[in-house]
PDB file of C-alpha atoms in Angstrom:
ATOM      1  CA  MET X 169     -49.546  14.061 -33.756  1.00 46.00           C
ATOM      2  CA  SER X 170     -47.503  15.637 -30.952  1.00 48.00           C
ATOM      3  CA  ASP X 171     -48.019  15.067 -27.259  1.00 45.00           C
ATOM      4  CA  THR X 172     -49.162  18.367 -25.752  1.00 46.00           C
ATOM      5  CA  ARG X 173     -49.235  17.135 -22.166  1.00 44.00           C
ATOM      6  CA  THR X 174     -46.872  18.888 -19.820  1.00 41.00           C
ATOM      7  CA  LYS X 175     -44.965  16.915 -17.248  1.00 39.00           C
ATOM      8  CA  VAL X 176     -45.528  18.407 -13.816  1.00 36.00           C
ATOM      9  CA  ASP X 177     -42.595  18.335 -11.417  1.00 41.00           C
ATOM     10  CA  THR X 178     -44.106  17.377  -8.061  1.00 44.00           C
ATOM     11  CA  ARG X 179     -40.910  17.926  -6.092  1.00 49.00           C
ATOM     12  CA  THR X 180     -40.716  20.844  -3.700  1.00 52.00           C
ATOM     13  CA  PRO X 181     -38.350  23.720  -4.511  1.00 54.00           C
ATOM     14  CA  GLU X 182     -35.808  22.048  -2.215  1.00 60.00           C
ATOM     15  CA  GLY X 183     -35.994  18.888  -4.368  1.00 60.00           C
ATOM     16  CA  ASN X 184     -37.915  16.865  -1.764  1.00 56.00           C
ATOM     17  CA  PRO X 185     -40.763  14.533  -2.742  1.00 57.00           C
ATOM     18  CA  PRO X 186     -44.274  15.913  -2.181  1.00 52.00           C
ATOM     19  CA  ALA X 187     -46.125  15.345   1.062  1.00 50.00           C
ATOM     20  CA  ARG X 188     -48.095  12.124   1.289  1.00 79.00           C
ATOM     21  CA  TRP X 189     -51.812  12.883   1.313  1.00 85.00           C
ATOM     22  CA  SER X 190     -52.590   9.326   2.380  1.00 90.00           C
ATOM     23  CA  VAL X 191     -50.992   9.697   5.806  1.00 94.00           C
ATOM     24  CA  GLY X 192     -53.033  12.878   6.275  1.00 95.00           C
ATOM     25  CA  GLY X 193     -56.219  11.020   5.356  1.00 95.00           C
ATOM     26  CA  ILE X 194     -55.471   8.252   7.827  1.00 95.00           C
ATOM     27  CA  PHE X 195     -54.732  10.833  10.528  1.00 97.00           C
ATOM     28  CA  LEU X 196     -58.141  12.432   9.909  1.00 97.00           C
ATOM     29  CA  GLU X 197     -59.871   9.030   9.917  1.00 97.00           C
ATOM     30  CA  THR X 198     -58.357   8.215  13.306  1.00 97.00           C
ATOM     31  CA  LEU X 199     -59.436  11.608  14.622  1.00 98.00           C
ATOM     32  CA  ALA X 200     -62.998  11.031  13.370  1.00 98.00           C
ATOM     33  CA  ILE X 201     -63.309   7.800  15.362  1.00 98.00           C
ATOM     34  CA  ARG X 202     -61.028   8.924  18.210  1.00 98.00           C
ATOM     35  CA  ASP X 203     -58.652   6.002  17.718  1.00 98.00           C
ATOM     36  CA  TYR X 204     -55.601   7.530  19.376  1.00 98.00           C
ATOM     37  CA  GLU X 205     -53.591   4.308  19.293  1.00 97.00           C
ATOM     38  CA  ARG X 206     -53.897   4.167  15.504  1.00 97.00           C
ATOM     39  CA  MET X 207     -53.334   7.938  15.282  1.00 98.00           C
ATOM     40  CA  ALA X 208     -49.906   7.375  16.837  1.00 98.00           C
ATOM     41  CA  THR X 209     -48.996   5.112  13.895  1.00 97.00           C
ATOM     42  CA  THR X 210     -49.354   8.095  11.523  1.00 97.00           C
ATOM     43  CA  LEU X 211     -46.746  10.029  13.516  1.00 98.00           C
ATOM     44  CA  GLY X 212     -43.000   9.634  13.167  1.00 97.00           C
ATOM     45  CA  PRO X 213     -40.996   8.468  16.194  1.00 97.00           C
ATOM     46  CA  THR X 214     -39.579  11.951  16.753  1.00 98.00           C
ATOM     47  CA  VAL X 215     -42.640  13.950  15.668  1.00 98.00           C
ATOM     48  CA  ARG X 216     -42.594  17.594  16.770  1.00 98.00           C
ATOM     49  CA  PHE X 217     -45.971  19.203  17.510  1.00 98.00           C
ATOM     50  CA  ARG X 218     -46.465  22.937  17.933  1.00 98.00           C
ATOM     51  CA  ALA X 219     -49.861  24.529  18.467  1.00 98.00           C
ATOM     52  CA  LEU X 220     -51.158  28.045  18.771  1.00 98.00           C
ATOM     53  CA  LEU X 221     -54.134  27.770  21.112  1.00 96.00           C
ATOM     54  CA  PRO X 222     -56.329  30.514  22.597  1.00 95.00           C
ATOM     55  CA  PRO X 223     -54.449  30.340  25.932  1.00 93.00           C
ATOM     56  CA  GLY X 224     -51.116  30.549  24.093  1.00 96.00           C
ATOM     57  CA  PRO X 225     -48.528  28.403  22.323  1.00 98.00           C
ATOM     58  CA  THR X 226     -47.746  24.838  23.314  1.00 97.00           C
ATOM     59  CA  HIS X 227     -45.454  22.141  22.012  1.00 98.00           C
ATOM     60  CA  CYS X 228     -44.481  18.534  22.599  1.00 98.00           C
ATOM     61  CA  GLU X 229     -42.530  15.764  20.933  1.00 98.00           C
ATOM     62  CA  GLY X 230     -43.154  12.075  20.336  1.00 98.00           C
ATOM     63  CA  PRO X 231     -46.228  10.169  19.160  1.00 98.00           C
ATOM     64  CA  GLU X 232     -47.499   9.356  22.650  1.00 98.00           C
ATOM     65  CA  ARG X 233     -47.401  12.947  23.875  1.00 98.00           C
ATOM     66  CA  VAL X 234     -49.031  14.230  20.671  1.00 98.00           C
ATOM     67  CA  THR X 235     -51.864  11.701  20.824  1.00 98.00           C
ATOM     68  CA  ASP X 236     -52.305  12.371  24.556  1.00 98.00           C
ATOM     69  CA  THR X 237     -52.836  16.028  23.656  1.00 98.00           C
ATOM     70  CA  PHE X 238     -55.581  15.172  21.151  1.00 98.00           C
ATOM     71  CA  LYS X 239     -57.133  12.765  23.642  1.00 98.00           C
ATOM     72  CA  SER X 240     -57.220  15.513  26.300  1.00 97.00           C
ATOM     73  CA  TRP X 241     -59.154  17.728  23.885  1.00 97.00           C
ATOM     74  CA  PHE X 242     -61.584  15.209  22.417  1.00 98.00           C
ATOM     75  CA  GLY X 243     -61.436  11.908  24.330  1.00 97.00           C
ATOM     76  CA  GLY X 244     -63.862  12.791  27.112  1.00 96.00           C
ATOM     77  CA  ALA X 245     -66.775  13.956  24.960  1.00 97.00           C
ATOM     78  CA  ASP X 246     -69.958  11.896  25.184  1.00 97.00           C
ATOM     79  CA  ASP X 247     -71.150  13.187  21.799  1.00 97.00           C
ATOM     80  CA  PHE X 248     -68.604  13.782  19.060  1.00 97.00           C
ATOM     81  CA  GLU X 249     -68.854  14.403  15.327  1.00 97.00           C
ATOM     82  CA  LEU X 250     -66.333  15.364  12.705  1.00 97.00           C
ATOM     83  CA  VAL X 251     -68.318  17.971  10.760  1.00 97.00           C
ATOM     84  CA  ASP X 252     -65.754  18.685   8.044  1.00 97.00           C
ATOM     85  CA  ALA X 253     -62.206  17.686   7.137  1.00 97.00           C
ATOM     86  CA  THR X 254     -59.819  18.395   4.280  1.00 97.00           C
ATOM     87  CA  VAL X 255     -56.401  17.298   3.101  1.00 95.00           C
ATOM     88  CA  GLY X 256     -54.306  19.385   0.742  1.00 93.00           C
ATOM     89  CA  GLU X 257     -50.804  20.608   0.097  1.00 91.00           C
ATOM     90  CA  ILE X 258     -49.098  23.945   0.084  1.00 91.00           C
ATOM     91  CA  GLY X 259     -45.445  24.397  -0.842  1.00 89.00           C
ATOM     92  CA  GLY X 260     -44.601  20.780  -0.131  1.00 88.00           C
ATOM     93  CA  ARG X 261     -46.306  20.755   3.262  1.00 93.00           C
ATOM     94  CA  LEU X 262     -49.419  18.770   3.995  1.00 94.00           C
ATOM     95  CA  HIS X 263     -52.422  20.917   4.965  1.00 96.00           C
ATOM     96  CA  LEU X 264     -55.018  19.289   7.210  1.00 97.00           C
ATOM     97  CA  SER X 265     -58.095  20.990   8.553  1.00 98.00           C
ATOM     98  CA  TRP X 266     -61.073  19.795  10.536  1.00 98.00           C
ATOM     99  CA  ARG X 267     -64.143  21.059  12.345  1.00 98.00           C
ATOM    100  CA  ILE X 268     -65.524  19.099  15.266  1.00 98.00           C
ATOM    101  CA  ARG X 269     -68.758  19.388  17.195  1.00 97.00           C
ATOM    102  CA  LEU X 270     -68.893  17.843  20.657  1.00 97.00           C
ATOM    103  CA  ARG X 271     -70.348  17.848  24.132  1.00 97.00           C
ATOM    104  CA  PRO X 272     -69.425  18.254  26.839  1.00 96.00           C
ATOM    105  CA  ALA X 273     -66.464  20.435  26.046  1.00 94.00           C
ATOM    106  CA  PRO X 274     -63.237  19.622  27.898  1.00 94.00           C
ATOM    107  CA  PHE X 275     -61.682  21.495  30.772  1.00 92.00           C
ATOM    108  CA  GLY X 276     -65.072  22.180  32.395  1.00 92.00           C
ATOM    109  CA  ILE X 277     -66.020  24.890  29.891  1.00 92.00           C
ATOM    110  CA  GLY X 278     -69.552  23.681  29.202  1.00 91.00           C
ATOM    111  CA  GLU X 279     -71.990  20.803  28.968  1.00 94.00           C
ATOM    112  CA  ASN X 280     -73.691  22.103  25.814  1.00 95.00           C
ATOM    113  CA  TRP X 281     -72.533  21.620  22.225  1.00 97.00           C
ATOM    114  CA  HIS X 282     -69.271  23.305  21.254  1.00 97.00           C
ATOM    115  CA  VAL X 283     -67.469  23.569  17.916  1.00 98.00           C
ATOM    116  CA  ILE X 284     -63.755  23.731  17.297  1.00 98.00           C
ATOM    117  CA  GLU X 285     -61.834  24.213  14.074  1.00 98.00           C
ATOM    118  CA  GLN X 286     -58.164  23.447  13.646  1.00 98.00           C
ATOM    119  CA  HIS X 287     -55.722  23.852  10.762  1.00 98.00           C
ATOM    120  CA  GLY X 288     -52.501  21.890  10.665  1.00 98.00           C
ATOM    121  CA  TYR X 289     -49.453  22.060   8.439  1.00 98.00           C
ATOM    122  CA  ALA X 290     -47.272  18.971   8.413  1.00 97.00           C
ATOM    123  CA  ASP X 291     -44.009  17.748   7.007  1.00 96.00           C
ATOM    124  CA  ALA X 292     -44.890  14.205   6.012  1.00 94.00           C
ATOM    125  CA  THR X 293     -43.779  11.335   3.828  1.00 89.00           C
ATOM    126  CA  ASP X 294     -44.692   7.892   5.187  1.00 90.00           C
ATOM    127  CA  SER X 295     -45.455   9.510   8.554  1.00 95.00           C
ATOM    128  CA  ILE X 296     -46.003  12.960   9.977  1.00 97.00           C
ATOM    129  CA  GLU X 297     -42.678  14.339  11.205  1.00 97.00           C
ATOM    130  CA  THR X 298     -43.802  17.832  12.206  1.00 98.00           C
ATOM    131  CA  LEU X 299     -47.284  19.216  12.814  1.00 98.00           C
ATOM    132  CA  ASP X 300     -47.947  22.913  13.329  1.00 98.00           C
ATOM    133  CA  LEU X 301     -51.517  23.668  14.381  1.00 98.00           C
ATOM    134  CA  LEU X 302     -53.736  26.742  14.656  1.00 98.00           C
ATOM    135  CA  CYS X 303     -56.838  26.338  16.828  1.00 98.00           C
ATOM    136  CA  SER X 304     -60.072  28.348  17.074  1.00 98.00           C
ATOM    137  CA  GLY X 305     -60.693  27.183  20.621  1.00 96.00           C
ATOM    138  CA  PHE X 306     -63.897  25.525  21.790  1.00 97.00           C
ATOM    139  CA  ARG X 307     -66.755  27.853  20.861  1.00 97.00           C
ATOM    140  CA  PRO X 308     -70.392  27.472  21.969  1.00 96.00           C
ATOM    141  CA  ASP X 309     -72.365  26.071  19.043  1.00 95.00           C
ATOM    142  CA  ARG X 310     -75.192  28.380  17.992  1.00 88.00           C
ATOM    143  CA  ALA X 311     -76.719  25.789  15.635  1.00 75.00           C
ATOM    144  CA  PRO X 312     -79.971  24.109  16.640  1.00 65.00           C
ATOM    145  CA  ASP X 313     -79.334  21.227  19.014  1.00 62.00           C
ATOM    146  CA  HIS X 314     -79.183  17.759  17.477  1.00 58.00           C
ATOM    147  CA  THR X 315     -77.718  14.444  18.477  1.00 54.00           C
ATOM    148  CA  ALA X 316     -74.375  13.437  17.020  1.00 47.00           C
ATOM    149  CA  ALA X 317     -74.480  10.587  14.552  1.00 47.00           C
TER     150      ALA X 317
END
């Protein structure tokens, strides 16, 4: 009997190993519980972060500055829930996405519930070395009001 299984080459076209999904999962776990200190451990020492936000593009480098950015967006909310999150891969890059529901929204934009969805593409092995993010912005939530879990 012959073996009909096909070996799949998981290297990227450039010959690099595939992105590590586990570091993406840990990043999302830290986001879900707003543990910014642990989030920093998922980021490489020279991590580069670029984001396209509704006000315009922004960027920073280093784990502390990246986690400070996330903390400025989500750290001040009294009610916070990670509604959905995914980890995947495209062309050797890690794809992370998440939807968050919170109140109050940061930057004085509202006391009621808001939702935000973000998609990130990362170069990652044992840590995230680059993270490029696209953000929906904080949008008023039209769903019936309920308390975050």
